[in-house]
Amino acid sequence: MQLLSLGTSWRGRVAARAGLMRTACSWWMALVAVLAGWAGLLCATPAHAGVMNRELMEKAFPSPLIVGEKDRDLPVWPILKQDATSTPVIAYVFESIDLAPIPGFSGTPYNLLVAITTKGEFMDVRVLSQHEPVFLDGLGEGPMHRFVDQYKGLSLKQNIKIGSNLNSGGKAGSANVYIDGVAKATASVRILNQSLLAASLKVARAKMGYAEGRDPDLVAHLRPDVFESMGWDEMVKAGLITRKTFRNRDVEAAFKGTVGEGLDEQGTRHGDDSFVDVYFAYLNVPSVGRNLLTPAGWKFMQSRLEEGDHALLLVASGRYSMLGEDFVRGAVPDRLTLQQQNLPLEIRDLDLDVDLKLPPSLRAAEWRAFRVIAPAGLDPAQALNFNLHVTRSKGQIYPERVTKTLGFDAQLPAKYFEAASSNDKTWRTSWRTRVGEVALLAIGLGVLAWALRNQLWLSQNSRRLAFFRTGYLLFTVAFIGWYAQGQLSIVNITALVQAVMAGRNLDFFLYDPMTVSLWAFVAITFFVWGRGTFCGWLCPFGALQELVSKVVKPLRLPQWRISERADAQLKKIKYAVLAAIVVTACVSVPWTDRLVEVEPFKTSITLVFARDWPFVAWAGGLLALSAFVYKGYCRYLCPLGAGMAIFGRLRRFDWIARRTECGTPCQRCRNDCAYKAIPKSGGINYNECFQCLDCVAIFQSEQLCVPLIAMNRKAARQIPIAAAVEKETVAPVQG
């Protein structure tokens, strides 16, 4: 009854304060802002700036190239080259940190030396400085330099995407270029890519008049919820279908003055007749596709499109075929091309074999649905510029050919798309590509929250608790750590400090969905359960240490006994390590990069021990130590754990049930606590508790809990008097 009462009381306290959960996240963000601002005031230093001067520029771009005078308004150096009697500008050179200082995971931006030609092509890209943890004594800088080398020869007019290298050969004419990423450094190379493109586009707009250059991720999105039942004529009136008529005289005018002039006798005689009528519509707009296709056809088309793809319908009627006799289904048309803001967009036949509801006048017309893939960056908010190419030839043996272009534009009405917002940056791509991982993490975090909420039920059976805890630790190491690379780190804190000092925003955190999701969950749990939710359940290296202890337990290795006084003193070390790292982060980025190596996380989790031997020896030694001193690194050295303990003081609940006998006189839980988080008083030191729930299991066990055993024995010794009298009365009768 007492146990039931305690459990009910605990649940009542949680329910009474459940309202705090709804504001926990906002409290956390406010606290971070205050602390970051305080750090910025204490450690204010000048923002990072470019390091290149004329002497260094001339070494980087030697003769026959000539380095001009640095622009007064924009930190750009013109590069000239002697051409006969003139010296034209052939390129512009700049440092990315001057134009797009996007912080990396250390809080410090990449600094890239970038040279782009006057045509918008990358002439050279070099890394001047970087402080990405994964490239510092991790993977090394080799993979990063190989990644950067891929930009040479590419153009700002192309959509440069990180992925499989499907189109590395088509540099000048292709709308899309995929460059190889770097395994285990996905977020870091995305930040590098964004820094490079953002800085380059600023220069291209200022120096080359680029209207073309735009962030391909800043595009509008179609609204799938907008649908109106309409016929063909109503769609034309609503602007959903665009019609363009080219007459014979228009074509003749295009060929005037060329060898193709006058070669079309029919066109010359009947100038007012139609050469070709072209109709265009976004087929994946519901008010178009669902009206022109059958329900089965609409469903089939949707199955052929990936997220972000567009299906463009083109219908042609008249003397001229928009496809040509040699067109192959599923291919890119030769006669029809598409551009948007002077950027080429590849259109490929979707090979859509469905019925199309065309008006009677167009039943004999040719039509095709073309796909523009999502990485092309087509923006429904901008006009599409179609070009229909007409070729004429003169001569028999060696004909002379001339091609002219008939252009027409199409614009989707605003009500059918949602305009891009300023937040649609490339970090959104990271979230879209990792939606499955984030979903699995969310499920795992939900399971953990349920388990901690139902700790009394979970720990009623020791085997149930052991099975659940071991399984969850394996999930943490294998999925959160090694697979999804979700190891939180002290680097996250130093990055926050350095970014605030430099006056930069914190968007760079969003490039890693796993880190953001974990920090959000941990921030909320600070208010509910304290520090131990992360350190005891969600830290991959902490979980790895505990699993090592479980594996070697059958070997009965001698455990180092640390006195209570020594344990208390050793636990202070991690706070000193944290203070040293945070102070260093304010004054020296290189020294911060060295000090954060006290964490073995990058070696053991991020790089899975594929690193230089000193780092592997340090991480391996700490794991070996855990076989003799239970999670010694977590308890005594971990600076992130120290930070978690500080924020864990925000905890609002004493959620581990205790009895009045705990500590006075019973010391069972205290003696069994491997973390030494239970003082002699019998309470719980939540700042050092890793939430293993062993003490909760003891609390409920009739075989382990001394007060519970005593209560049961006392109850057993109480002999019911009435029952005894009845027994004595009945006995003689039986005799």
XYZ file of C-alpha atoms in Angstrom, residues 293-304:
12
model
C -6.396 13.295 -65.985
C -8.573 10.514 -64.684
C -8.202 9.700 -60.953
C -6.116 6.670 -61.916
C -4.011 8.792 -64.275
C -3.421 11.446 -61.586
C -2.373 8.783 -59.106
C -0.063 7.175 -61.657
C 1.611 10.499 -62.484
C 2.134 11.245 -58.787
C 3.861 7.877 -58.390
C 6.304 8.817 -61.161
